Coordinates of C-alpha atoms in Angstrom, one line a residue:
X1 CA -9.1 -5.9 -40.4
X2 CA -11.1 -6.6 -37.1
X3 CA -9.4 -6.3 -34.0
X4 CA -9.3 -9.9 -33.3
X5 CA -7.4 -10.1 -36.7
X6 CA -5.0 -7.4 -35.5
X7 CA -4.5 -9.2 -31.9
X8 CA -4.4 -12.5 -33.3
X9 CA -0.3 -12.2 -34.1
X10 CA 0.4 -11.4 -30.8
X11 CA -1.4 -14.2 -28.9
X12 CA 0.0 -17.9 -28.9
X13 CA -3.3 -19.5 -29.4
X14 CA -6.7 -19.0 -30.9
X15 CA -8.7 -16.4 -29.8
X16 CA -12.6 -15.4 -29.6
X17 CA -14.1 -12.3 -27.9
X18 CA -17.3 -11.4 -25.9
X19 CA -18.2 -8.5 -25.5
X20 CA -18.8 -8.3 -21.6
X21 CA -22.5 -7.4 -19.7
X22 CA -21.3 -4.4 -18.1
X23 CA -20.2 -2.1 -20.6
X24 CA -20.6 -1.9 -24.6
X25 CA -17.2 -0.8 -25.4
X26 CA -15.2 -3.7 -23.2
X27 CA -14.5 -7.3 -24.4
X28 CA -13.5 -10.8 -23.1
X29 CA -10.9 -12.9 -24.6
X30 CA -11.2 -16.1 -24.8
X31 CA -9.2 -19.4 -25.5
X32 CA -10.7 -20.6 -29.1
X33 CA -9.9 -24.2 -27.8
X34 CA -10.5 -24.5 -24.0
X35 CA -13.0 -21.5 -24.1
X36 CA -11.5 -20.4 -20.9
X37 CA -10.8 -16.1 -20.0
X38 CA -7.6 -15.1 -21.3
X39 CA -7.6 -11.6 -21.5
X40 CA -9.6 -8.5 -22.1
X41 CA -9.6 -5.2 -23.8
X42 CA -11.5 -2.3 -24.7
X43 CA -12.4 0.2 -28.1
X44 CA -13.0 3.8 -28.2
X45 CA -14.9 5.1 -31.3
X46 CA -13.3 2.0 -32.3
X47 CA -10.0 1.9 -32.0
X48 CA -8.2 -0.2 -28.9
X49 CA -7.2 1.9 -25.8
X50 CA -6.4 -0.7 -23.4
X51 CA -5.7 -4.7 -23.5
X52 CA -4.7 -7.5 -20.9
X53 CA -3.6 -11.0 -21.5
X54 CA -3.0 -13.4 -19.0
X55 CA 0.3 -14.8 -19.7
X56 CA 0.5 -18.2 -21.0
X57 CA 2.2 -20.8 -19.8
X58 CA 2.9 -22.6 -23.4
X59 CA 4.9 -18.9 -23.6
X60 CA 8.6 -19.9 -24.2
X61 CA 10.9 -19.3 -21.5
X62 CA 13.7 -17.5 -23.5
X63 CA 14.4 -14.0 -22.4
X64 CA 14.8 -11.3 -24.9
X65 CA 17.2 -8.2 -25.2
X66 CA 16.1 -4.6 -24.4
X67 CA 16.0 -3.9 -27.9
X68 CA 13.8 -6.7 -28.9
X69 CA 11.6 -5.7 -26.4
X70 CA 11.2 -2.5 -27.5
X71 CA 10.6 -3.5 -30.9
X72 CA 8.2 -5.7 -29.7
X73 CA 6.0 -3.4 -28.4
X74 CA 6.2 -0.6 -31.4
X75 CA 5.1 -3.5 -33.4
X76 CA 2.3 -3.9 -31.3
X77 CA 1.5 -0.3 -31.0
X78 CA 1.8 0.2 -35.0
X79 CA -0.8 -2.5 -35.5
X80 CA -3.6 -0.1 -33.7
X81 CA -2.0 3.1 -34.4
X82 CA 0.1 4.0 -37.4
X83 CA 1.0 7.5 -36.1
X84 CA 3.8 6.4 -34.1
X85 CA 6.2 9.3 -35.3
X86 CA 3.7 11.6 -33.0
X87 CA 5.3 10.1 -29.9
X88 CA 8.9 9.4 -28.5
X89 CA 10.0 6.6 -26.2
X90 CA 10.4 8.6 -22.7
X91 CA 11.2 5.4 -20.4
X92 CA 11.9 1.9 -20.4
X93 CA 11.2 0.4 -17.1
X94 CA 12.0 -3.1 -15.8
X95 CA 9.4 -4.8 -13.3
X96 CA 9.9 -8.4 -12.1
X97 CA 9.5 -10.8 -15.3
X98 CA 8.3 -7.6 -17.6
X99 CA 9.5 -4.4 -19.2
X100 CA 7.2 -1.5 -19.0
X101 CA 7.8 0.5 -22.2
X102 CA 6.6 4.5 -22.0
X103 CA 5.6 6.6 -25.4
X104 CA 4.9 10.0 -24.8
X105 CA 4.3 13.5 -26.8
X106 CA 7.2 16.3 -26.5
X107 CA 6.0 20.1 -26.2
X108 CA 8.6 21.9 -28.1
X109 CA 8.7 24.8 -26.5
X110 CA 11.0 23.5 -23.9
X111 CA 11.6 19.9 -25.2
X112 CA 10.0 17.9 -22.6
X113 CA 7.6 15.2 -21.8
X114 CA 4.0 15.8 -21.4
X115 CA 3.2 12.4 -19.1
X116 CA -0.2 10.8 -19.9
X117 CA 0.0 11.6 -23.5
X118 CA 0.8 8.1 -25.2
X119 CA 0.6 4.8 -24.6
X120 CA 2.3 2.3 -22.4
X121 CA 3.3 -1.4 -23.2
X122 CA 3.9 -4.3 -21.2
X123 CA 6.0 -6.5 -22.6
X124 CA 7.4 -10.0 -20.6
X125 CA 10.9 -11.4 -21.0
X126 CA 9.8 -14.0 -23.3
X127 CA 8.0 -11.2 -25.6
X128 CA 4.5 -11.3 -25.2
X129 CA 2.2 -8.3 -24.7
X130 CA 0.6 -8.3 -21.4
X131 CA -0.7 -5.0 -21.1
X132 CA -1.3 -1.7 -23.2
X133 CA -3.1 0.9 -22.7
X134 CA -3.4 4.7 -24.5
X135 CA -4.2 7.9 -23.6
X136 CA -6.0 10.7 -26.4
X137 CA -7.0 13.0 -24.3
X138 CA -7.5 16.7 -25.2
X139 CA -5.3 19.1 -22.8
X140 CA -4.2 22.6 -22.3
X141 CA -0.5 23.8 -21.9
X142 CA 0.1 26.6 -19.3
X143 CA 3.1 28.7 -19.8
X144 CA 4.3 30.4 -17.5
X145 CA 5.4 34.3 -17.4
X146 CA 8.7 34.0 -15.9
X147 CA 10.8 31.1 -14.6
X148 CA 13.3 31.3 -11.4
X149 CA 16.2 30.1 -11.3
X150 CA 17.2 25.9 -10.7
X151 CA 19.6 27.5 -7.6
X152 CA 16.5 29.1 -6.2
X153 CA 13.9 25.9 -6.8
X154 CA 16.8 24.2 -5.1
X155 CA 16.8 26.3 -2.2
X156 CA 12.8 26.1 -1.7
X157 CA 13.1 22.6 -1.8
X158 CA 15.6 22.0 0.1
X159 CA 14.3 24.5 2.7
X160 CA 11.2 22.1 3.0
X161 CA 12.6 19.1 3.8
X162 CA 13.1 17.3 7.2
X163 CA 15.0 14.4 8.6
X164 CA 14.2 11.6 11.4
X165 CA 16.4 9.7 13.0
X166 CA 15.3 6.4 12.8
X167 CA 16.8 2.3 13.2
X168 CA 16.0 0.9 9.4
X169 CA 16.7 -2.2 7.7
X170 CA 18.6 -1.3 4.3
X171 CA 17.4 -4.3 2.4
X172 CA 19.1 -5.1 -0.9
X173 CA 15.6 -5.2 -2.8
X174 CA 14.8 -1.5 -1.8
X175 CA 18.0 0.4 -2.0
X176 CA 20.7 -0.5 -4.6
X177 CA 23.3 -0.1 -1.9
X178 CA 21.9 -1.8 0.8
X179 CA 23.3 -4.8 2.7
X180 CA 20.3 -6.1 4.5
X181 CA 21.2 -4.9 8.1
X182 CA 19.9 -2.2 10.2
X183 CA 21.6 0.7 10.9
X184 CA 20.7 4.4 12.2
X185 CA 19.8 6.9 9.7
X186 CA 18.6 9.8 8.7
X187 CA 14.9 9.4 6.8
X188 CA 14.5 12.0 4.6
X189 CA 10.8 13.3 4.8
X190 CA 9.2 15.2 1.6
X191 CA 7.0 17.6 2.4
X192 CA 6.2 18.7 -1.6
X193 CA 6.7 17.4 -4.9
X194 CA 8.0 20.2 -7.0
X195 CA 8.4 23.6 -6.9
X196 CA 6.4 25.2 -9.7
X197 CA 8.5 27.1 -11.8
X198 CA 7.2 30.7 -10.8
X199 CA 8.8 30.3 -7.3
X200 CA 4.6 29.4 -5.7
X201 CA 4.0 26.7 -2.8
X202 CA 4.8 23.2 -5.0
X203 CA 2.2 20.3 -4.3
X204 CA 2.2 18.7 -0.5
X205 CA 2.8 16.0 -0.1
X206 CA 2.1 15.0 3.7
X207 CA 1.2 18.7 5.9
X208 CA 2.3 16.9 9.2
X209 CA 4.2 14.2 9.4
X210 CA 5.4 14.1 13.1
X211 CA 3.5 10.9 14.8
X212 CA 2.8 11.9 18.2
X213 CA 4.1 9.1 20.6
X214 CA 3.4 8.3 24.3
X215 CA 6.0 6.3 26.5
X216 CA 3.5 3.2 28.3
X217 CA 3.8 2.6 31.8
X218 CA 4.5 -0.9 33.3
X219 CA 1.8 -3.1 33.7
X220 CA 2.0 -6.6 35.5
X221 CA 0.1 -9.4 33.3
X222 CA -2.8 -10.3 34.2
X223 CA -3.2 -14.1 35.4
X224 CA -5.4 -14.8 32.3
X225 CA -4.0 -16.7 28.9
X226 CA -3.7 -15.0 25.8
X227 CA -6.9 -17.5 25.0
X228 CA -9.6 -15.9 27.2
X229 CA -8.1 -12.9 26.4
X230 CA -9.2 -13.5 23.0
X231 CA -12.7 -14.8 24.2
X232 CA -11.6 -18.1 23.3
X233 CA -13.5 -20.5 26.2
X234 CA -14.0 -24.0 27.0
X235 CA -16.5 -23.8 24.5
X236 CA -14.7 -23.3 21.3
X237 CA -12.8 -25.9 19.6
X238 CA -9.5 -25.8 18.0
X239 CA -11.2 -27.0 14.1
X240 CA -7.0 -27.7 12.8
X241 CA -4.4 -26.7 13.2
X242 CA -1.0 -26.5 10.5
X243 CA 3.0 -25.2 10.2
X244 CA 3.3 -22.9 7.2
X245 CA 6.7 -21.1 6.7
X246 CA 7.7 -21.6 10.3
X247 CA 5.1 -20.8 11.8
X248 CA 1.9 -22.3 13.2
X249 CA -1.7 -21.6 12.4
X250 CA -4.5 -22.6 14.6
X251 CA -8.0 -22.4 13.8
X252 CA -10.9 -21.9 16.2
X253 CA -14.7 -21.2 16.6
X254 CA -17.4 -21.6 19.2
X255 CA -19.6 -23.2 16.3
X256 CA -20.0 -26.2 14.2
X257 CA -17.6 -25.7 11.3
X258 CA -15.8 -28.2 9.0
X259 CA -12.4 -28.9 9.2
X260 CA -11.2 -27.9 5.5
X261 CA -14.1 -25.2 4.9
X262 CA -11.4 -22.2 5.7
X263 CA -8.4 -21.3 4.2
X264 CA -5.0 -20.7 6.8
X265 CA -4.6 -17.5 5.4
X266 CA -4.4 -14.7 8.0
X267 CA -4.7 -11.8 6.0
X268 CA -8.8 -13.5 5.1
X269 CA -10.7 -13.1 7.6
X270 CA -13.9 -16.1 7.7
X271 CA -17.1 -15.6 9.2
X272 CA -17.2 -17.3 12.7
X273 CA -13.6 -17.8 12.5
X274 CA -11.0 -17.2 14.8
X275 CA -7.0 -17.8 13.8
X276 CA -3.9 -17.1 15.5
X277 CA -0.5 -17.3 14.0
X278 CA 2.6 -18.0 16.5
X279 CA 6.3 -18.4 15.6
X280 CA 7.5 -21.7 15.5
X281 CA 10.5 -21.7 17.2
X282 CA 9.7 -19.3 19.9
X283 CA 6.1 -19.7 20.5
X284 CA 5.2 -16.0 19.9
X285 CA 2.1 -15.0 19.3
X286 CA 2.5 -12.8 16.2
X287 CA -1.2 -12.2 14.4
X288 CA -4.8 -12.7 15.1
X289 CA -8.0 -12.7 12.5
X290 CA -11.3 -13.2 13.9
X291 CA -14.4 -12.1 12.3
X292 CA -17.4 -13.3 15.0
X293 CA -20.7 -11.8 15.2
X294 CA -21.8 -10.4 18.0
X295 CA -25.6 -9.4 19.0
X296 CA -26.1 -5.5 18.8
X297 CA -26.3 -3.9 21.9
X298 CA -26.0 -0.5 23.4
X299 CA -23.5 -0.8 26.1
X300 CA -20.0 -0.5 24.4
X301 CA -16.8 0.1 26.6
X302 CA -15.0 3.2 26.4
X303 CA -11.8 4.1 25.0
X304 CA -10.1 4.3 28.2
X305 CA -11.1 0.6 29.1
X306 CA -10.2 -0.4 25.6
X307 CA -6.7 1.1 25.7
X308 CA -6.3 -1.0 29.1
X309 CA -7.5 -4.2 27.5
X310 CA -4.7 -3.6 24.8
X311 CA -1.9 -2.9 27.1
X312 CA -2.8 -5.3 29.3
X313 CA -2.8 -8.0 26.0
X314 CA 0.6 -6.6 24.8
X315 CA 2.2 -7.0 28.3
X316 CA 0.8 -10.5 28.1
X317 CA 3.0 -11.2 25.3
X318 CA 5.9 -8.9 26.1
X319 CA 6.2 -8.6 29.8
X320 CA 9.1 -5.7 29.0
X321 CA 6.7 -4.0 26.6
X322 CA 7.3 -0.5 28.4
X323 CA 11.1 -0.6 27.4
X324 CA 10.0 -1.1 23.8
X325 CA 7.2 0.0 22.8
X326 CA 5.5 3.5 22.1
X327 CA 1.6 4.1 22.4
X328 CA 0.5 6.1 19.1
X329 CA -1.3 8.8 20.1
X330 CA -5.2 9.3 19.1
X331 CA -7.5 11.7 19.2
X332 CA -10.4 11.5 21.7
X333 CA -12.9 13.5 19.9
X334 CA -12.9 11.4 16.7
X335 CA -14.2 8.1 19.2
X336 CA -16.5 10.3 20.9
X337 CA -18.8 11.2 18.0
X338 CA -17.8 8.0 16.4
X339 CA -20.0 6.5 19.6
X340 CA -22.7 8.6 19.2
X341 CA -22.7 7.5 15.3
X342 CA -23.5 4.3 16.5
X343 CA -26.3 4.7 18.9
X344 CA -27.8 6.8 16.0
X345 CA -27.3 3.8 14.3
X346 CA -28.7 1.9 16.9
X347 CA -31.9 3.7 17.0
X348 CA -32.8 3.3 13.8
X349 CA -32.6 -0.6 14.6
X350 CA -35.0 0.3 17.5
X351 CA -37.1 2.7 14.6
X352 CA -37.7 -0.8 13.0
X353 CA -40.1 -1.9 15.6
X354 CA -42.6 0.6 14.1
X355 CA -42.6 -0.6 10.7
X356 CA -43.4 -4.2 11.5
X357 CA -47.3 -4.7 12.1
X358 CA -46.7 -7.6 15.2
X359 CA -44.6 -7.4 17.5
X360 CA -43.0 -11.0 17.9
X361 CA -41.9 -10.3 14.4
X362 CA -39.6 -7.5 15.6
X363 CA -38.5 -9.8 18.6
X364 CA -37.5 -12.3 16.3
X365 CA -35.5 -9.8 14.1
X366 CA -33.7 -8.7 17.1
X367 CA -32.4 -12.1 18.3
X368 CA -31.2 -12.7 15.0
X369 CA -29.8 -9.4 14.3
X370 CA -25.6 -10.1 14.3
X371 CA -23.0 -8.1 13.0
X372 CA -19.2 -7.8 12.7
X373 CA -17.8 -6.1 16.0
X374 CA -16.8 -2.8 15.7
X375 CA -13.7 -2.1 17.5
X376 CA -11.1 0.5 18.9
X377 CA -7.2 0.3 17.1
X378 CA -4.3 1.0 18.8
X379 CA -0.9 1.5 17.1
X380 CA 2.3 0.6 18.9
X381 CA 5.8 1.3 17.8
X382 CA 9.1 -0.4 18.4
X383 CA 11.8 1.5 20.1
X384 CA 15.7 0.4 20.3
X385 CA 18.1 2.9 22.5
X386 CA 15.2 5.0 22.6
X387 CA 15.2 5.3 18.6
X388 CA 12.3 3.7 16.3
X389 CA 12.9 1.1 14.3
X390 CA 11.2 2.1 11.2
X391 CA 8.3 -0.5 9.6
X392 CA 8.4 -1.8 12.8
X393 CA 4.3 -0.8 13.8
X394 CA 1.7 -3.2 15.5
X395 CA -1.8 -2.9 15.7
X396 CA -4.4 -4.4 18.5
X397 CA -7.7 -3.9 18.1
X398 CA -10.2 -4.2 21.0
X399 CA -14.2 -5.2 20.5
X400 CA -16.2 -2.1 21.4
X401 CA -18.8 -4.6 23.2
X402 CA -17.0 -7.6 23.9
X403 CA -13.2 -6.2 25.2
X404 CA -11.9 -8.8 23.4
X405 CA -8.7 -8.7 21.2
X406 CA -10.6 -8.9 17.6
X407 CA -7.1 -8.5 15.7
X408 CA -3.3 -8.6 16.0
X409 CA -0.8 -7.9 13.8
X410 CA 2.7 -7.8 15.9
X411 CA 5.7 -6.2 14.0
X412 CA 8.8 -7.4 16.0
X413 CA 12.0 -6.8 14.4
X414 CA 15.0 -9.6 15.6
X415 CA 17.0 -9.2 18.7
X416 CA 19.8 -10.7 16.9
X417 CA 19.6 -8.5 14.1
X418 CA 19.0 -4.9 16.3
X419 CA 22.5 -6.2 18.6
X420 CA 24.2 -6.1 15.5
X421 CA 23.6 -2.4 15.0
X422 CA 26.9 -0.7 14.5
X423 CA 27.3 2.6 17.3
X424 CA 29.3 5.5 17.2
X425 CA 29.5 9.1 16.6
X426 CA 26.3 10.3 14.4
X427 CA 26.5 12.7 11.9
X428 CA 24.2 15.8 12.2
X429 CA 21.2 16.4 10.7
X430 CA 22.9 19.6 8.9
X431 CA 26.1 17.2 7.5
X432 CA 23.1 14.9 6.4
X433 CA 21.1 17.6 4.3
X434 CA 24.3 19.0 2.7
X435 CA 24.6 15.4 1.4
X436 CA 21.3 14.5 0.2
X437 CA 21.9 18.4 -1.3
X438 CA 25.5 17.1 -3.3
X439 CA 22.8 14.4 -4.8
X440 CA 20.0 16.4 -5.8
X441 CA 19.3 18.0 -9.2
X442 CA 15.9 20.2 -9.8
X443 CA 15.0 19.5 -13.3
X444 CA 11.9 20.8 -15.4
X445 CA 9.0 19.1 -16.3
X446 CA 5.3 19.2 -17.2
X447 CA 2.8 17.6 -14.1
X448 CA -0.5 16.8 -15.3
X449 CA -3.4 17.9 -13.2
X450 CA -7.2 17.4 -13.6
X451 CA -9.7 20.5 -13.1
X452 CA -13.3 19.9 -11.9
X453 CA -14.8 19.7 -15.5
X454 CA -12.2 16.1 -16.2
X455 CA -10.3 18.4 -18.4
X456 CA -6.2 18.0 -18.3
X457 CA -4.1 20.8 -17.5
X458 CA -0.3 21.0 -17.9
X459 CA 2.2 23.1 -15.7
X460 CA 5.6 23.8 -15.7
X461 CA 7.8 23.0 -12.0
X462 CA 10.9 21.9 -10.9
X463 CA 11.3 18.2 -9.9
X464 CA 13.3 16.6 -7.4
X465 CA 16.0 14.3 -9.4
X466 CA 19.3 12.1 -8.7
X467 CA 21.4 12.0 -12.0
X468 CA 24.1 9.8 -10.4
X469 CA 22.0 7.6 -8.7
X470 CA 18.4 7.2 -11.1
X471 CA 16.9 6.1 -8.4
X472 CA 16.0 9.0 -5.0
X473 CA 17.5 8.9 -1.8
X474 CA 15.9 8.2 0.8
X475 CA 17.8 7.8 3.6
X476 CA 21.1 9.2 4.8
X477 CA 22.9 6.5 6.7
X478 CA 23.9 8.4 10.2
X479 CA 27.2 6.9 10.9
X480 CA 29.4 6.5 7.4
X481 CA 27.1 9.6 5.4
X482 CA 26.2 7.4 2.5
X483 CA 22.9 8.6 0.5
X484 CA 21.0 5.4 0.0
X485 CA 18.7 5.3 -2.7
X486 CA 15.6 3.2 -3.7
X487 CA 16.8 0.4 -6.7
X488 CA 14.7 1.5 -9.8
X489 CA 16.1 -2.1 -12.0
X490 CA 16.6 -2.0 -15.4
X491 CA 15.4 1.7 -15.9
X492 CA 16.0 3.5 -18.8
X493 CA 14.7 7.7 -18.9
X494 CA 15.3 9.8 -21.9

């Protein structure tokens, strides 16, 4: 049987394939009706390592069991690969409308999973295949010489965590236990993955974490609006503008553009385009996208005037913004030679003039020589009783050339919501490692690494898990010392 003939049971309609431009081994589905891109997969030697279908709206809605699903997607596995016995099921994971289904290999030495070794299947609630992909890669086992004890991985691991205290927002779709309020707790920061099994440094994760912060000083605003700010002048014109989930998009440019040739999304940025997103019901200025061209030129302001320009803009919308807000600190050095990158870059603009035989052809390059702004960030975090509020950063980026405000993305958490912060007596950092300790179990298993050559290498360490829970902890909450951990769904690990 072809592959088609294989696929053919698991897709709703007729199918034809393509095989695509790029590459010999990868196909395009296609609807055998509407001729329209369905899906794809690929072959290896032959045989099919991965495949995607767009899911079809003629699908039925029904949902099906767990154990339908599973079925489900051995069938679809056996079709391509009848040594299925060579694999177990390792985990069953639920993701929004889909269950992602895990086969892997088992070393018996020590009865565990080697990850990467199988085949995964996608399988949606109303039991079509959406994705599958498998792995047959050669690899090589390591085992070790000796193996310390779980107390002592503990211990090491333990040892090289930290803790922040921090305002967060426990919402219900992150932590199984959350309510959806803020409250004060301890983050928990991981510094490694694992401890390997022969006692060694385990894997970092982040080697410094700490985010150096500087308090800002207050600043009267300026008697400018946030427009000229901007660079918006009497010369630009507002092209629409439109209220989209309570807030209000405005659209402007200081050329000739037509009114539906942009879309009101802020997160694309359009040539010659300038948009600004305020809150509805308070006015707020929350984000700005603008993506003009400026003509290249060697002066550029430094990051000293910068930082003033974005002060000066934040105060314009906050006129409190030294009660709330922390400057991010930034190392000097890294705009210093960034600068002098550019006016390397900038000579070899001014190199051009060489190469062209007259020289009202190179005057005519250099008017029309325009490019995106480059520009300075600055990061600003939000402070309540002098503690951050976590996921609570803003970024304003200045024009290196212009001074302008290129880009804004405000993250302002409710007043309402941060007054309704319960107080009291915190816990201590100590109390709160003892209980993320009470949930923490250090359990075996094989992580797959990669050496220069591509080939896979297997090693044995201890792994941070939370039996009771499934899901980690993340977060120690500072008044009650609940553990509150991340909600992993439907999840099934054997």
């Amino acid at each position: 049987m072809t592959i088609i003939e294989k696929l053919l049971p698991f897709i709703s309609v007729p199918v034809t394939s393509q095989r695509s431009e790029f590459a010999e081994n990868e196909f395009t589905l296609l609807n055998g009706e509407t001729k329209e891109e369905i899906g794809s997969y690929s072959l290896e030697e032959g045989n099919l390592i991965s495949f995607s279908l767009h899911p079809l709206e003629e699908e039925s809605l029904s949902t099906l069991n767990k154990n339908e699903i599973l079925e489900k997607g051995k069938q679809f596995f056996k079709a391509f690969n009848p040594n299925l016995n060579d694999f177990q099921l390792s985990s069953l994971l639920e993701l929004d409308e889909s269950f992602m289904i895990v086969y892997e290999k088992k070393e018996t030495t020590y009865d565990l999973f080697l990850p990467g070794t199988g085949f995964v299947v996608t399988v949606n609630k109303a039991g079509q295949v959406t994705h599958y992909n498998y792995s047959n890669e050669s690899y090589i086992i390591h085992y070790p010489e000796q193996i310390i004890p779980e107390s002592e991985a503990l211990k090491q691991y333990i040892a090289q965590l930290d803790f922040e205290l921090v305002i967060q927002k426990f919402d219900r779709a992150t932590y199984k236990n959350g309510d959806d309020t803020y409250r004060f707790s301890y983050q928990v920061i991981e510094q490694v993955m694992d401890i390997p099994v022969d006692g060694q440094e385990g894997s970092s994760i982040r080697q410094e974490f700490n985010i150096e912060e500087s308090p800002i000083n207050k600043l009267v605003p300026l008697k400018k609006s946030i427009y000229e700010m901007i660079g918006i002048t009497p010369d630009y014109q507002l092209i629409n503008q439109k209220i989209i989930d309570g807030n209000r998009i405005e659209i402007w440019s200081g050329v000739a553009v037509e009114k539906e040739s942009f879309s009101y999304e802020m997160e694309e940025a359009e040539e010659q385009i300038i948009k600004l997103c305020f809150e509805e019901h308070s006015g707020n200025l929350i984000k700005i996208t603008s993506q003009e061209s400026v003509s290249c030129s060697n002066e550029k302001i430094s990051y000293d005037e910068a930082k003033e320009k974005a002060l000066q803009f934040l105060f314009q919308l906050y006129p409190n913004a030294d009660q709330n807000f922390k400057l991010e600190k930034q190392e000097q050095e890294n705009f210093d030679i960034e600068l002098e990158e550019n006016e390397d870059d900038l000579d070899e603009v001014d190199h051009l003039e060489d190469q062209l035989e007259l020289e009202e052809d190179y005057e005519d390059f250099e008017d029309d020589f325009e490019l995106l702004e480059e520009t300075y960030e600055f990061y600003f975090h939000y402070y309540y009783k002098d503690v951050r509020v976590d996921q609570h950063a803003s970024v304003i980026t200045v024009g290196k050339e212009t001074g302008r405000i290129t880009f804004l993305a405000l993250e302002v958490p409710k007043e309402q919501e941060l007054n309704e912060v319960k107080e009291g007596s915190l816990i201590s950092i100590e109390r709160a490692k003892t209980i993320y300790k009470e949930s923490l179990k250090m359990e075996l298993a094989y992580l797959m690494e990669y050496d220069e050559d591509g080939q896979v290498h297997y090693n044995l360490s201890y792994v941070p898990a939370f039996p009771a829970t499934v899901g980690h902890v993340k977060a120690i909450d500072a008044l009650t010392g609940d553990a509150m951990f991340v909600d992993v769904g439907d999840a099934m690990f054997f």
